[in-house]
PDB file of C-alpha atoms in Angstrom:
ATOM      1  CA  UNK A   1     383.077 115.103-109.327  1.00 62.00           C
ATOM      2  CA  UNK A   2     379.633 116.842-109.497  1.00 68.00           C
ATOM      3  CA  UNK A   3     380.026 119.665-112.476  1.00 87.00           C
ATOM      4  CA  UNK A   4     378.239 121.827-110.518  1.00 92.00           C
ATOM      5  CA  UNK A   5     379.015 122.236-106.720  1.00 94.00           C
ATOM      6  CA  UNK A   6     377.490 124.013-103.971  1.00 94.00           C
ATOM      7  CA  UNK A   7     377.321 123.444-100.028  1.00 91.00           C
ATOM      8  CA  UNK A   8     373.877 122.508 -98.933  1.00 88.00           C
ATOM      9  CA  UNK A   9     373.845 124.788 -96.451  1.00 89.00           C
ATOM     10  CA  UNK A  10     371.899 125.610 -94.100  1.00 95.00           C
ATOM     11  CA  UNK A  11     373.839 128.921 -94.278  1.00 96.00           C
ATOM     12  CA  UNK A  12     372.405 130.828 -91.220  1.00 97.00           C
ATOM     13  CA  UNK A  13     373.279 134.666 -90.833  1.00 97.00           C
ATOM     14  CA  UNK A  14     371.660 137.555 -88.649  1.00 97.00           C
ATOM     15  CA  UNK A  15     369.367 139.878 -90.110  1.00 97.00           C
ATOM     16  CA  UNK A  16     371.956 143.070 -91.631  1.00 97.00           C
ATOM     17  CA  UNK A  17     374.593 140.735 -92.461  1.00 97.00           C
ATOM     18  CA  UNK A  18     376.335 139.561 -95.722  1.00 97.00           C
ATOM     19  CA  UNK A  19     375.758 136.346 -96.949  1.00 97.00           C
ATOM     20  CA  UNK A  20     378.495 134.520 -99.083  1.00 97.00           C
ATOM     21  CA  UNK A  21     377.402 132.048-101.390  1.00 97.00           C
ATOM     22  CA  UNK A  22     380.043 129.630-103.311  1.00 96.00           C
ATOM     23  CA  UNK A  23     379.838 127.768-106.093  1.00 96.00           C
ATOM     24  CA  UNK A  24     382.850 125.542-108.052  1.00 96.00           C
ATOM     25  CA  UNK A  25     382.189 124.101-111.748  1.00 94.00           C
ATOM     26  CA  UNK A  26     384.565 121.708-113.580  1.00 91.00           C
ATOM     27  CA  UNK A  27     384.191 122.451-116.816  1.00 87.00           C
ATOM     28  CA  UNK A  28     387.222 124.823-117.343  1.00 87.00           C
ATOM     29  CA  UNK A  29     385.581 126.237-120.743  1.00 85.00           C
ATOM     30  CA  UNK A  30     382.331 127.665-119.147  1.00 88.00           C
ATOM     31  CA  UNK A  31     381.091 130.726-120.337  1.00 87.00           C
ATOM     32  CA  UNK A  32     378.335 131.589-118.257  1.00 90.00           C
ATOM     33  CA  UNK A  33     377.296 131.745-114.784  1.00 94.00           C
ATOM     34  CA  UNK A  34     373.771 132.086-112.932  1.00 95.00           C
ATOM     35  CA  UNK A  35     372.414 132.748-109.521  1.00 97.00           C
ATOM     36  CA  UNK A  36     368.963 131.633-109.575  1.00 97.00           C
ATOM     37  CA  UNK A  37     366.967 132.075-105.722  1.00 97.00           C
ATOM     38  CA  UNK A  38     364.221 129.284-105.268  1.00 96.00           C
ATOM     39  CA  UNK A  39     361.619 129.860-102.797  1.00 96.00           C
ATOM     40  CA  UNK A  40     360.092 126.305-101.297  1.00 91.00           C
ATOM     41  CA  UNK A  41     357.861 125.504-103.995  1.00 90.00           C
ATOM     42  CA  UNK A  42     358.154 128.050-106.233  1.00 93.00           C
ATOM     43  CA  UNK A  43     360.097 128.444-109.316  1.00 95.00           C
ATOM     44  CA  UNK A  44     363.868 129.403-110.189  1.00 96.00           C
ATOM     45  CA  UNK A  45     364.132 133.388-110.579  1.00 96.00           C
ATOM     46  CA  UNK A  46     367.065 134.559-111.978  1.00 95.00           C
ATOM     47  CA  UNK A  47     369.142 136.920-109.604  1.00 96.00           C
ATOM     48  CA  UNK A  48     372.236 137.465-111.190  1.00 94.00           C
ATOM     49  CA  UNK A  49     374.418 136.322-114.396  1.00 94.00           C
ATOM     50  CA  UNK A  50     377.903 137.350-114.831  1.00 95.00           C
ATOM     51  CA  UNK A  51     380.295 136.363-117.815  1.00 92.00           C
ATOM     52  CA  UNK A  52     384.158 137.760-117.028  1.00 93.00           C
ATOM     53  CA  UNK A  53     386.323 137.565-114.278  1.00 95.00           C
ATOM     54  CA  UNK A  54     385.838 139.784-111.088  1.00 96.00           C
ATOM     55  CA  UNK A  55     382.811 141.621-109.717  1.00 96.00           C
ATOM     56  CA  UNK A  56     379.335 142.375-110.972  1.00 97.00           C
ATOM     57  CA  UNK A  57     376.887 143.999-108.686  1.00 97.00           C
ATOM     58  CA  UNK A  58     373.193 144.617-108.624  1.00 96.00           C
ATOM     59  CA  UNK A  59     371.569 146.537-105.888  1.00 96.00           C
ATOM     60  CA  UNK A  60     372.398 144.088-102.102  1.00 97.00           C
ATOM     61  CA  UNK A  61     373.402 141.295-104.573  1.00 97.00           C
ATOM     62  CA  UNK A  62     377.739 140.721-106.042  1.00 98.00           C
ATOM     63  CA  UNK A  63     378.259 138.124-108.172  1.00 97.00           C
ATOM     64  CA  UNK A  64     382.362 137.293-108.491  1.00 97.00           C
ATOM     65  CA  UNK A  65     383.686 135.468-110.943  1.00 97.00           C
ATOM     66  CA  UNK A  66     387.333 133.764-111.001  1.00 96.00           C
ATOM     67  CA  UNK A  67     387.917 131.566-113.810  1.00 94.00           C
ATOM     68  CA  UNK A  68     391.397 130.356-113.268  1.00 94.00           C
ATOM     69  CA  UNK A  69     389.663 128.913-110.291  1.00 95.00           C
ATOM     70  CA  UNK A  70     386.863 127.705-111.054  1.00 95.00           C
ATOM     71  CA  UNK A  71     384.610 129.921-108.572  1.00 95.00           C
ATOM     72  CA  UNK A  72     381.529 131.890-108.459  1.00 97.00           C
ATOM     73  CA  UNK A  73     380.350 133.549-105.743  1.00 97.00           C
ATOM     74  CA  UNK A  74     377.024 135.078-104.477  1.00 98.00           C
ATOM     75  CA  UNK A  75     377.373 137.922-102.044  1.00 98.00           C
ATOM     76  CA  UNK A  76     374.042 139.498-100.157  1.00 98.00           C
ATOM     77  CA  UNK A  77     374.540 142.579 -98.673  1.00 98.00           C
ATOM     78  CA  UNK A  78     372.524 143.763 -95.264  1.00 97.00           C
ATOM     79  CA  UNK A  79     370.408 140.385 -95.634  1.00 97.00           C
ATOM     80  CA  UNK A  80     366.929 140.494 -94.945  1.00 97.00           C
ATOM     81  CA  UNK A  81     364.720 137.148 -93.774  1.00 97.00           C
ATOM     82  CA  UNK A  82     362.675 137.886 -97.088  1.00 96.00           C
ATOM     83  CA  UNK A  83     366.248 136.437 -98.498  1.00 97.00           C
ATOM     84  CA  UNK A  84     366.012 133.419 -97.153  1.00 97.00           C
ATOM     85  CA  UNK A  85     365.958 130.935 -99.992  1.00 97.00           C
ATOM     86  CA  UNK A  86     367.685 128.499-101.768  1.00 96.00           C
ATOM     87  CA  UNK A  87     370.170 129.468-103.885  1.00 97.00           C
ATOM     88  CA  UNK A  88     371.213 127.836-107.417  1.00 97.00           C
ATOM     89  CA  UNK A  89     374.319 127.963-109.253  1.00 96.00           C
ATOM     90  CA  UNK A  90     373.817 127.461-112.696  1.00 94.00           C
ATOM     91  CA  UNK A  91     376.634 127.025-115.694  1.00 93.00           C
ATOM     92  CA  UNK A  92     376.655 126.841-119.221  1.00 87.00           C
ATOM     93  CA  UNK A  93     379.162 125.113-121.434  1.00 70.00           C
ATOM     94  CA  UNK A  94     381.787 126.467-123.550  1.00 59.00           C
ATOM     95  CA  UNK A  95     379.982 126.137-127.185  1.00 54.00           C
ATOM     96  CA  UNK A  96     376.903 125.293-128.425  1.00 52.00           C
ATOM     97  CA  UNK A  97     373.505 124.752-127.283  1.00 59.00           C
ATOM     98  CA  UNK A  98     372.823 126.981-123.969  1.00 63.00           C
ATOM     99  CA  UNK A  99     372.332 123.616-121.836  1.00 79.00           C
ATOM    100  CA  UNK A 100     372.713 125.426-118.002  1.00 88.00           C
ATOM    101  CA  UNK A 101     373.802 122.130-115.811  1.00 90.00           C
ATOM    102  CA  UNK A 102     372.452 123.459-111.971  1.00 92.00           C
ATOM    103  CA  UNK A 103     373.796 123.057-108.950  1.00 93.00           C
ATOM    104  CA  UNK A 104     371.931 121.522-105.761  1.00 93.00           C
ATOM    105  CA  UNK A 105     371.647 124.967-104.120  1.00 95.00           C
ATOM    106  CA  UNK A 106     372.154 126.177-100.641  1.00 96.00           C
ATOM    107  CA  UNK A 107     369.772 127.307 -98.371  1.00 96.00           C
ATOM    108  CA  UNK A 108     369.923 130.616 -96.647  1.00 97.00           C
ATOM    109  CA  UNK A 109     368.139 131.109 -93.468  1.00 97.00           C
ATOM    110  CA  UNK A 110     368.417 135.007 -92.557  1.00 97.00           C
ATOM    111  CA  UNK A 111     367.236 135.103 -88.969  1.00 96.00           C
ATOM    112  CA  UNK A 112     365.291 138.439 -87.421  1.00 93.00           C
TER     113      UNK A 112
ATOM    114  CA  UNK B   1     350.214 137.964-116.816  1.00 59.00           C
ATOM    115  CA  UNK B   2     352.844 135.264-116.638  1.00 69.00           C
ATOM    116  CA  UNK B   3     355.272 135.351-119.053  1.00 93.00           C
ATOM    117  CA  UNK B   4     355.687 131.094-119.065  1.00 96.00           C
ATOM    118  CA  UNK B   5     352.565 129.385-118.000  1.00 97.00           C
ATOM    119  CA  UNK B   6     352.106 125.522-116.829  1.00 98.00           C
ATOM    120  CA  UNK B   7     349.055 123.410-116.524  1.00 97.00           C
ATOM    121  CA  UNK B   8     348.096 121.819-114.834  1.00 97.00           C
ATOM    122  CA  UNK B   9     349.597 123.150-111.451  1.00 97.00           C
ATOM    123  CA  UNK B  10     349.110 120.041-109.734  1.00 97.00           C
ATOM    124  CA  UNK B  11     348.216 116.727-110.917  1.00 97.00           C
ATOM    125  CA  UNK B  12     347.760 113.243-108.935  1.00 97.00           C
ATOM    126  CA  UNK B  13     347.762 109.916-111.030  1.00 96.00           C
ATOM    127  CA  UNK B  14     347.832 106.373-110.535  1.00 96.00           C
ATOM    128  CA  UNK B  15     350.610 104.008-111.822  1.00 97.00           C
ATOM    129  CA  UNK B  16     349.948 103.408-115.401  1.00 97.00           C
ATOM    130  CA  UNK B  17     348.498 106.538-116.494  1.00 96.00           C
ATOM    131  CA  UNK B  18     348.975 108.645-119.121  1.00 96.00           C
ATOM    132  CA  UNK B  19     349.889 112.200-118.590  1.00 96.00           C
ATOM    133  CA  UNK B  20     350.574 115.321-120.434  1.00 97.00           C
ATOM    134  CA  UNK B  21     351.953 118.736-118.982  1.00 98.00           C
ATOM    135  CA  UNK B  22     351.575 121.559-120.956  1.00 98.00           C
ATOM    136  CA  UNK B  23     353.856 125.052-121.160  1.00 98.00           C
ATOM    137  CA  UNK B  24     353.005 128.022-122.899  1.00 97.00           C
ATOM    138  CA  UNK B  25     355.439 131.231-123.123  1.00 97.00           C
ATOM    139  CA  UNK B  26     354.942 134.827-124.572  1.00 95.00           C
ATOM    140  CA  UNK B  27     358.592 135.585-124.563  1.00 93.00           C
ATOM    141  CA  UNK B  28     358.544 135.189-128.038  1.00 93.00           C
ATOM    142  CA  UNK B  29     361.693 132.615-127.154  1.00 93.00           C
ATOM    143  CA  UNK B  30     362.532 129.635-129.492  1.00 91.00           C
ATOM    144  CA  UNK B  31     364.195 127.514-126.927  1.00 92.00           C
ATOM    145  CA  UNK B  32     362.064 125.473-124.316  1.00 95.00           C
ATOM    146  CA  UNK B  33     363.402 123.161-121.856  1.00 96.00           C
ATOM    147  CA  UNK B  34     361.577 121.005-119.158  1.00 97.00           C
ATOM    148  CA  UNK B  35     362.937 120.054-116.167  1.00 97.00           C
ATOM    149  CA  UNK B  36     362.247 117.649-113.277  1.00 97.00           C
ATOM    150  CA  UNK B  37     363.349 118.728-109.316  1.00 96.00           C
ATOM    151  CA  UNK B  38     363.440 116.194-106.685  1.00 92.00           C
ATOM    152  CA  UNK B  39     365.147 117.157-103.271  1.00 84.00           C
ATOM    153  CA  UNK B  40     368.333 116.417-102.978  1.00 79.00           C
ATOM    154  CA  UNK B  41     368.839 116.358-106.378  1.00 82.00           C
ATOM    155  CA  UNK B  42     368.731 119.511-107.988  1.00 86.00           C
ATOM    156  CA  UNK B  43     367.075 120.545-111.379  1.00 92.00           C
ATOM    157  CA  UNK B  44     367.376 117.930-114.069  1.00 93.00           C
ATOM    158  CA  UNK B  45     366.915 118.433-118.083  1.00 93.00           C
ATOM    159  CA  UNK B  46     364.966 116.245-119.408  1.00 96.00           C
ATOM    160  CA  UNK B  47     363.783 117.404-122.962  1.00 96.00           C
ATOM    161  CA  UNK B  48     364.915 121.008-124.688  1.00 94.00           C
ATOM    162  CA  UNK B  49     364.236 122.088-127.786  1.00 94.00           C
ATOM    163  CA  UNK B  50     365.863 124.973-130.130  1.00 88.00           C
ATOM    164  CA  UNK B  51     363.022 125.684-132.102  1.00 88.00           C
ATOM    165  CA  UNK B  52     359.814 123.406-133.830  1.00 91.00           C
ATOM    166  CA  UNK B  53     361.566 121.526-135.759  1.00 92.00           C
ATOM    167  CA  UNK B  54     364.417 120.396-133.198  1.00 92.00           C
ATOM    168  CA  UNK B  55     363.955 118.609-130.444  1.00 94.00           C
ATOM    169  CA  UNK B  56     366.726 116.610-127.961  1.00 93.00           C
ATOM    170  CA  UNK B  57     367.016 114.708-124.979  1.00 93.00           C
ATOM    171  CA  UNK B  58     368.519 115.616-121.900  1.00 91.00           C
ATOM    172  CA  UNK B  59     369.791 113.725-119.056  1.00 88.00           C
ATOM    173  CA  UNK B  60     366.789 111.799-117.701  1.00 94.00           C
ATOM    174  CA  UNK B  61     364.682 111.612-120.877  1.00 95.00           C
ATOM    175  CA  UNK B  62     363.930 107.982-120.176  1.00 95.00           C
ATOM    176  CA  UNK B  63     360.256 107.587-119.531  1.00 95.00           C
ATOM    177  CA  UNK B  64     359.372 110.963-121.377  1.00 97.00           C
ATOM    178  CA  UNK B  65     358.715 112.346-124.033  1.00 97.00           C
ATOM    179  CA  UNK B  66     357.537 115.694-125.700  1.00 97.00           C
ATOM    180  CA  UNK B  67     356.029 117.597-128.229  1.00 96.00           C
ATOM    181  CA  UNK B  68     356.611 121.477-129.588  1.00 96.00           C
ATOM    182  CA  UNK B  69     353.590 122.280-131.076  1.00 91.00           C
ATOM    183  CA  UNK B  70     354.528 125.910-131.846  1.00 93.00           C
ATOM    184  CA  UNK B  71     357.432 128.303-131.386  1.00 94.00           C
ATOM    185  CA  UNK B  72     355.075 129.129-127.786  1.00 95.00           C
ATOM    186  CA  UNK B  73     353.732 125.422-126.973  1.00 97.00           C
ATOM    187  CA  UNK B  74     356.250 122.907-125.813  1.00 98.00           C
ATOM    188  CA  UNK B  75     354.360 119.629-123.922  1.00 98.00           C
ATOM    189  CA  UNK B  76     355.898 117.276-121.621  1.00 98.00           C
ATOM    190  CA  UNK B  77     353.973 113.584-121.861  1.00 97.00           C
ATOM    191  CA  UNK B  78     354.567 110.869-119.476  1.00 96.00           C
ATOM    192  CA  UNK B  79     352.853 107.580-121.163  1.00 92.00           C
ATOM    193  CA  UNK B  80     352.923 105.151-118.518  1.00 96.00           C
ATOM    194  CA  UNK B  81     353.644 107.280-115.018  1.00 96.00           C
ATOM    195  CA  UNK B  82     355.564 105.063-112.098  1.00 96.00           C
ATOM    196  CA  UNK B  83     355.887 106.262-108.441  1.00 96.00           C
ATOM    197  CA  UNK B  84     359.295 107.462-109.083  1.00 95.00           C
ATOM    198  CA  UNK B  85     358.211 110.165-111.480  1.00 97.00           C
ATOM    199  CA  UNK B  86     356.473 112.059-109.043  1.00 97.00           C
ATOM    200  CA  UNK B  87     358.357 115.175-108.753  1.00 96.00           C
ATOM    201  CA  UNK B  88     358.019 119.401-108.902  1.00 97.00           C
ATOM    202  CA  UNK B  89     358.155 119.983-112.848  1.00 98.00           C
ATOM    203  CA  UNK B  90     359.808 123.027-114.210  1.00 98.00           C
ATOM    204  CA  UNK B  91     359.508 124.503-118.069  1.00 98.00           C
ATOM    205  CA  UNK B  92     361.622 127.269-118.819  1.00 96.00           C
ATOM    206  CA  UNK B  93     362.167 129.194-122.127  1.00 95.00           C
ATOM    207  CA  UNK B  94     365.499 131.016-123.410  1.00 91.00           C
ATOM    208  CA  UNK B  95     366.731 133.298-125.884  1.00 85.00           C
ATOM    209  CA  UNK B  96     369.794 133.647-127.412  1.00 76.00           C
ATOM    210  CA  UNK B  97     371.481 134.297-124.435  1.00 77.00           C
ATOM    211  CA  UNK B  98     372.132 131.735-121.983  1.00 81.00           C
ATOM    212  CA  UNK B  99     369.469 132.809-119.402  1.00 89.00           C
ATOM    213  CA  UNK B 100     366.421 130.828-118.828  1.00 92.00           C
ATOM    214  CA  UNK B 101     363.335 132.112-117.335  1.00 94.00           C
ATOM    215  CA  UNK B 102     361.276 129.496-115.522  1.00 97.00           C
ATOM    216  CA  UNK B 103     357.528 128.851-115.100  1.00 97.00           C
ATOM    217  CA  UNK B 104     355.951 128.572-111.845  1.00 97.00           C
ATOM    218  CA  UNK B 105     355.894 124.891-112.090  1.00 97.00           C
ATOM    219  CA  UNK B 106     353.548 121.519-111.741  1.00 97.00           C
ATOM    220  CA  UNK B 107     353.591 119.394-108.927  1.00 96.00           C
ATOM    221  CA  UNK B 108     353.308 115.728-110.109  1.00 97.00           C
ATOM    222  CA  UNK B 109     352.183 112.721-107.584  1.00 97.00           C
ATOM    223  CA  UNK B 110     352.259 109.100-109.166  1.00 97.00           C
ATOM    224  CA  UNK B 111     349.992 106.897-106.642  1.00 96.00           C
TER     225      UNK B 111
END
């Protein structure tokens, strides 16, 4: 089991609608959680980080958090094609050095 | 300007060759980290470091190696570069906090 897993994707959605992005870890102790959104070629920028159960939001962008099962989600609100992007999960551990172990991301394609 | 810098941005070698990437930050950050992405596979750690004096390997540090000249300067060397370390190269700096910030990356091609 990959301690980090995310779907692939393509995830294709219409321009105005939300996109739901999942992500499952296996380390029961993480602390912290991280939406990074990767444009081909370009770097990892962070979007989002969240720390306790249940929502966090930031403008079009919801992060959820459920612990107990192991899940963190990504939603985008009235999606725009400039959103299209992949999409990393990234965890930390439960103690000591902040070592984030990624996910393999999932492409969004927001179509016009 | 940038807050983590890379250089060179892109870099083609031949097999053999010796290679250094270099990352500078002005986030005033102690911990570096650099990072290899190949498709498919994700982001990988390679090296990280909590400050000058502390450096560790990651999972892949086979092959590498690095240096951290300064709480800003943190240099990724490959000493003899094989076909199968071409890859998109990431450094990224942190603070206390969990959250790294990335620079924009070198693009590495091993002939």
């Amino acid at each position: 089991q990959k301690e980090v897993e995310q779907n692939s994707g393509p995830l294709s959605v219409p321009e105005g609608a939300i996109a739901s992005l999942n992500c499952t870890y296996s380390d029961r102790g993480s602390q912290s959680f991280f939406w990074y959104r990767q444009y081909s070629g370009k770097s990892p920028e962070l979007i989002m980080s969240i720390y306790s159960n249940g929502d966090k939001e930031d403008g079009r962008f919801t992060a959820q958090l459920n612990k107990a099962s192991q899940y963190v989600s990504l939603l985008i609100r009235d999606s725009q094609p400039s959103d299209s992007a992949t999409y990393l999960c990234a965890v930390n551990g439960r103690t000591g050095f902040q070592k984030l172990v990624f996910g393999t991301g999932t492409r969004l394609l927001v179509s016009p | 300007d940038a807050d983590v810098t890379q250089t060179p941005r892109n870099r083609i070698t031949k097999t053999g060759k010796r290679i250094m990437l270099e990352c500078s930050q002005t986030k005033g950050h102690d911990r570096m980290y650099w990072y290899r992405q190949d498709p498919g596979l994700g982001l990988r750690l390679i090296y990280y470091s909590f400050d000058v004096k502390d450096i560790n390997k990651g999972e892949i540090s086979d092959g590498y190696s690095v240096s951290r000249q300064a709480q800003a300067k943190f240099s990724l060397s490959l000493e003899s570069a094989i076909p199968n370390q071409t890859a998109l190269y990431f450094c990224a700096t942190s603070d206390t906090d969990d959250t790294q910030y990335f620079g924009p990356g070198t693009r590495l091609t091993v002939l």
